PDB file of C-alpha atoms in Angstrom:
ATOM      1  CA  LEU A   1      17.417 -67.205 -63.682  1.00 58.00           C
ATOM      2  CA  GLU A   2      20.380 -67.594 -66.002  1.00 80.00           C
ATOM      3  CA  MET A   3      21.029 -71.175 -67.102  1.00 93.00           C
ATOM      4  CA  PHE A   4      24.572 -72.366 -66.463  1.00 97.00           C
ATOM      5  CA  VAL A   5      26.924 -75.328 -66.559  1.00 98.00           C
ATOM      6  CA  VAL A   6      29.120 -76.200 -63.579  1.00 98.00           C
ATOM      7  CA  ASP A   7      32.609 -77.413 -64.495  1.00 98.00           C
ATOM      8  CA  ALA A   8      34.422 -80.396 -62.986  1.00 97.00           C
ATOM      9  CA  ASN A   9      37.002 -78.280 -61.155  1.00 96.00           C
ATOM     10  CA  VAL A  10      34.266 -76.498 -59.183  1.00 97.00           C
ATOM     11  CA  LEU A  11      32.764 -79.845 -58.158  1.00 98.00           C
ATOM     12  CA  ALA A  12      36.235 -81.125 -57.222  1.00 96.00           C
ATOM     13  CA  ILE A  13      36.997 -78.054 -55.086  1.00 95.00           C
ATOM     14  CA  ALA A  14      33.596 -78.391 -53.392  1.00 97.00           C
ATOM     15  CA  ALA A  15      34.506 -82.000 -52.591  1.00 95.00           C
ATOM     16  CA  ASP A  16      38.050 -81.306 -51.318  1.00 93.00           C
ATOM     17  CA  ARG A  17      37.964 -80.100 -47.707  1.00 92.00           C
ATOM     18  CA  THR A  18      41.681 -79.229 -47.895  1.00 92.00           C
ATOM     19  CA  ASP A  19      41.263 -76.808 -50.831  1.00 93.00           C
ATOM     20  CA  PRO A  20      41.267 -73.107 -49.869  1.00 94.00           C
ATOM     21  CA  GLY A  21      38.202 -72.575 -52.108  1.00 95.00           C
ATOM     22  CA  HIS A  22      36.308 -75.527 -50.624  1.00 96.00           C
ATOM     23  CA  GLU A  23      33.861 -73.610 -48.445  1.00 96.00           C
ATOM     24  CA  ALA A  24      32.861 -71.105 -51.153  1.00 96.00           C
ATOM     25  CA  CYS A  25      32.387 -73.822 -53.800  1.00 97.00           C
ATOM     26  CA  ARG A  26      30.558 -76.167 -51.417  1.00 97.00           C
ATOM     27  CA  LEU A  27      28.139 -73.409 -50.387  1.00 96.00           C
ATOM     28  CA  GLN A  28      27.434 -72.563 -54.021  1.00 95.00           C
ATOM     29  CA  LEU A  29      26.915 -76.240 -54.871  1.00 96.00           C
ATOM     30  CA  ASP A  30      24.489 -76.582 -51.959  1.00 95.00           C
ATOM     31  CA  THR A  31      22.591 -73.517 -53.232  1.00 95.00           C
ATOM     32  CA  TRP A  32      22.405 -74.877 -56.782  1.00 95.00           C
ATOM     33  CA  ARG A  33      21.232 -78.269 -55.550  1.00 93.00           C
ATOM     34  CA  THR A  34      18.207 -76.704 -53.842  1.00 92.00           C
ATOM     35  CA  GLN A  35      17.397 -73.846 -56.235  1.00 91.00           C
ATOM     36  CA  PRO A  36      14.297 -74.058 -58.421  1.00 90.00           C
ATOM     37  CA  GLY A  37      16.050 -72.813 -61.578  1.00 89.00           C
ATOM     38  CA  PRO A  38      17.902 -75.135 -63.955  1.00 94.00           C
ATOM     39  CA  TRP A  39      21.623 -75.842 -63.971  1.00 97.00           C
ATOM     40  CA  TYR A  40      23.552 -78.344 -66.039  1.00 98.00           C
ATOM     41  CA  LEU A  41      26.377 -80.831 -66.301  1.00 98.00           C
ATOM     42  CA  THR A  42      27.710 -82.796 -69.258  1.00 98.00           C
ATOM     43  CA  TRP A  43      28.968 -86.368 -69.159  1.00 97.00           C
ATOM     44  CA  PRO A  44      32.508 -85.244 -70.102  1.00 96.00           C
ATOM     45  CA  ILE A  45      32.413 -82.962 -67.030  1.00 98.00           C
ATOM     46  CA  VAL A  46      31.384 -85.925 -64.861  1.00 98.00           C
ATOM     47  CA  PHE A  47      34.236 -88.029 -66.260  1.00 97.00           C
ATOM     48  CA  GLU A  48      36.661 -85.151 -65.698  1.00 96.00           C
ATOM     49  CA  PHE A  49      35.498 -84.927 -62.053  1.00 97.00           C
ATOM     50  CA  LEU A  50      36.103 -88.672 -61.682  1.00 97.00           C
ATOM     51  CA  THR A  51      39.560 -88.223 -63.239  1.00 96.00           C
ATOM     52  CA  LEU A  52      40.478 -85.283 -60.990  1.00 95.00           C
ATOM     53  CA  THR A  53      39.300 -86.797 -57.709  1.00 96.00           C
ATOM     54  CA  THR A  54      40.796 -90.271 -58.205  1.00 97.00           C
ATOM     55  CA  HIS A  55      44.148 -89.250 -59.732  1.00 95.00           C
ATOM     56  CA  PRO A  56      47.015 -89.458 -57.215  1.00 92.00           C
ATOM     57  CA  SER A  57      49.113 -86.751 -58.882  1.00 90.00           C
ATOM     58  CA  ILE A  58      46.178 -84.300 -59.225  1.00 86.00           C
ATOM     59  CA  TYR A  59      44.031 -84.615 -56.114  1.00 83.00           C
ATOM     60  CA  ARG A  60      45.627 -83.979 -52.710  1.00 79.00           C
ATOM     61  CA  GLN A  61      44.037 -87.067 -51.165  1.00 86.00           C
ATOM     62  CA  PRO A  62      42.711 -89.186 -54.045  1.00 94.00           C
ATOM     63  CA  TRP A  63      39.338 -90.805 -53.592  1.00 95.00           C
ATOM     64  CA  THR A  64      38.377 -94.297 -54.552  1.00 96.00           C
ATOM     65  CA  VAL A  65      36.301 -94.492 -57.737  1.00 97.00           C
ATOM     66  CA  GLU A  66      33.411 -95.673 -55.573  1.00 98.00           C
ATOM     67  CA  ALA A  67      33.615 -92.601 -53.308  1.00 97.00           C
ATOM     68  CA  ALA A  68      33.890 -90.244 -56.298  1.00 97.00           C
ATOM     69  CA  TRP A  69      30.934 -91.907 -58.034  1.00 98.00           C
ATOM     70  CA  ASN A  70      28.856 -91.706 -54.829  1.00 98.00           C
ATOM     71  CA  TYR A  71      29.552 -87.955 -54.758  1.00 97.00           C
ATOM     72  CA  VAL A  72      28.503 -87.638 -58.409  1.00 98.00           C
ATOM     73  CA  GLU A  73      25.300 -89.577 -57.723  1.00 97.00           C
ATOM     74  CA  ALA A  74      24.463 -87.210 -54.855  1.00 96.00           C
ATOM     75  CA  VAL A  75      24.975 -84.220 -57.177  1.00 97.00           C
ATOM     76  CA  LEU A  76      22.930 -85.870 -59.954  1.00 97.00           C
ATOM     77  CA  ALA A  77      20.046 -86.346 -57.506  1.00 96.00           C
ATOM     78  CA  ALA A  78      19.452 -82.557 -57.377  1.00 95.00           C
ATOM     79  CA  PRO A  79      15.962 -81.964 -58.798  1.00 95.00           C
ATOM     80  CA  SER A  80      16.982 -78.802 -60.672  1.00 94.00           C
ATOM     81  CA  LEU A  81      20.026 -80.418 -62.365  1.00 97.00           C
ATOM     82  CA  SER A  82      19.839 -81.704 -65.924  1.00 96.00           C
ATOM     83  CA  MET A  83      22.425 -83.346 -68.140  1.00 97.00           C
ATOM     84  CA  ILE A  84      23.022 -81.882 -71.579  1.00 98.00           C
ATOM     85  CA  ALA A  85      24.672 -83.871 -74.352  1.00 97.00           C
ATOM     86  CA  ALA A  86      25.792 -83.557 -77.947  1.00 96.00           C
ATOM     87  CA  GLY A  87      22.850 -83.650 -80.320  1.00 97.00           C
ATOM     88  CA  GLU A  88      22.048 -83.307 -84.004  1.00 97.00           C
ATOM     89  CA  ARG A  89      23.562 -79.803 -84.329  1.00 97.00           C
ATOM     90  CA  HIS A  90      26.856 -80.681 -82.604  1.00 97.00           C
ATOM     91  CA  GLN A  91      28.862 -81.103 -85.810  1.00 97.00           C
ATOM     92  CA  GLU A  92      27.586 -77.797 -87.218  1.00 97.00           C
ATOM     93  CA  ILE A  93      28.405 -75.956 -83.974  1.00 97.00           C
ATOM     94  CA  LEU A  94      31.858 -77.538 -83.705  1.00 97.00           C
ATOM     95  CA  ASP A  95      32.549 -76.641 -87.324  1.00 97.00           C
ATOM     96  CA  GLN A  96      31.675 -72.997 -86.581  1.00 97.00           C
ATOM     97  CA  LEU A  97      33.827 -72.961 -83.426  1.00 97.00           C
ATOM     98  CA  LEU A  98      36.807 -74.278 -85.391  1.00 96.00           C
ATOM     99  CA  VAL A  99      36.288 -71.566 -88.055  1.00 96.00           C
ATOM    100  CA  ASP A 100      35.803 -68.795 -85.473  1.00 96.00           C
ATOM    101  CA  LEU A 101      38.687 -69.952 -83.245  1.00 96.00           C
ATOM    102  CA  PRO A 102      41.331 -71.405 -85.602  1.00 94.00           C
ATOM    103  CA  ASP A 103      43.975 -71.633 -82.855  1.00 94.00           C
ATOM    104  CA  LEU A 104      42.120 -74.363 -80.907  1.00 93.00           C
ATOM    105  CA  ARG A 105      44.205 -77.519 -80.520  1.00 92.00           C
ATOM    106  CA  GLY A 106      45.401 -80.295 -78.250  1.00 92.00           C
ATOM    107  CA  SER A 107      44.018 -80.378 -74.727  1.00 88.00           C
ATOM    108  CA  GLN A 108      41.748 -77.416 -75.564  1.00 93.00           C
ATOM    109  CA  MET A 109      39.452 -79.900 -77.322  1.00 95.00           C
ATOM    110  CA  HIS A 110      38.022 -80.932 -73.932  1.00 94.00           C
ATOM    111  CA  GLU A 111      36.793 -77.380 -73.286  1.00 96.00           C
ATOM    112  CA  THR A 112      35.742 -77.073 -76.936  1.00 97.00           C
ATOM    113  CA  GLN A 113      33.480 -80.113 -76.604  1.00 96.00           C
ATOM    114  CA  ILE A 114      31.860 -78.635 -73.482  1.00 97.00           C
ATOM    115  CA  ALA A 115      31.456 -75.242 -75.200  1.00 98.00           C
ATOM    116  CA  ALA A 116      29.852 -76.866 -78.269  1.00 98.00           C
ATOM    117  CA  THR A 117      27.411 -78.813 -76.086  1.00 98.00           C
ATOM    118  CA  MET A 118      26.519 -75.673 -74.137  1.00 98.00           C
ATOM    119  CA  LEU A 119      25.931 -73.637 -77.291  1.00 98.00           C
ATOM    120  CA  GLU A 120      23.801 -76.396 -78.788  1.00 97.00           C
ATOM    121  CA  HIS A 121      21.519 -76.181 -75.750  1.00 97.00           C
ATOM    122  CA  GLY A 122      21.493 -72.385 -75.555  1.00 96.00           C
ATOM    123  CA  VAL A 123      23.516 -72.280 -72.336  1.00 97.00           C
ATOM    124  CA  ARG A 124      26.119 -69.503 -72.386  1.00 97.00           C
ATOM    125  CA  ARG A 125      27.317 -69.336 -68.768  1.00 97.00           C
ATOM    126  CA  ILE A 126      29.868 -71.709 -67.250  1.00 98.00           C
ATOM    127  CA  VAL A 127      30.955 -71.643 -63.615  1.00 97.00           C
ATOM    128  CA  THR A 128      34.586 -72.741 -63.655  1.00 97.00           C
ATOM    129  CA  ARG A 129      38.072 -72.007 -62.348  1.00 96.00           C
ATOM    130  CA  ASP A 130      39.473 -73.027 -65.755  1.00 95.00           C
ATOM    131  CA  THR A 131      40.705 -69.889 -67.512  1.00 94.00           C
ATOM    132  CA  ALA A 132      40.822 -71.839 -70.807  1.00 94.00           C
ATOM    133  CA  PHE A 133      37.106 -71.117 -71.244  1.00 97.00           C
ATOM    134  CA  HIS A 134      37.923 -67.414 -71.695  1.00 96.00           C
ATOM    135  CA  ARG A 135      39.060 -68.253 -75.254  1.00 95.00           C
ATOM    136  CA  PHE A 136      35.368 -68.701 -76.162  1.00 97.00           C
ATOM    137  CA  PRO A 137      34.060 -65.119 -76.466  1.00 97.00           C
ATOM    138  CA  MET A 138      30.477 -66.340 -76.830  1.00 97.00           C
ATOM    139  CA  LEU A 139      30.547 -67.810 -73.297  1.00 97.00           C
ATOM    140  CA  ASP A 140      30.068 -65.996 -69.996  1.00 97.00           C
ATOM    141  CA  VAL A 141      32.790 -67.451 -67.747  1.00 97.00           C
ATOM    142  CA  VAL A 142      32.185 -67.091 -64.019  1.00 97.00           C
ATOM    143  CA  ASP A 143      34.873 -67.912 -61.449  1.00 96.00           C
ATOM    144  CA  PRO A 144      33.022 -69.056 -58.312  1.00 94.00           C
ATOM    145  CA  LEU A 145      35.779 -67.765 -56.045  1.00 93.00           C
ATOM    146  CA  ARG A 146      35.646 -64.294 -57.577  1.00 89.00           C
ATOM    147  CA  ALA A 147      31.848 -64.239 -57.632  1.00 63.00           C
ATOM    148  CA  ALA A 148      31.609 -65.144 -53.950  1.00 49.00           C
TER     149      ALA A 148
END
């Protein structure tokens, strides 16, 4: 099984019953939560999910922080899920990303941090609706609504 990271937008769509992609993302999340093979999140992805789901100008019907955190805790309880975080090689990997992709700037740093963490842990696939990840040629970007 290919290791992969699930992005915040996929979790948010899976949580939003009014989103047209809800059913597809929820079914995939349910599959991942019960699969034997590993899948991953990062803490910045968790914080981004909390931002998306509680922000009144982003989420259709914003959740309370408590409701969003309860959802995160349910996801984190999946036995096959692990958190990956920046480690000792993070600076070296970020340095290489900034050399290889000199146009990175501004809000792209959020995706850059996730990409650096993934690369540090040998994870190359990300399941996301965020097209910004396509700027990282070393990543395999999977759109869950196109894969379904």
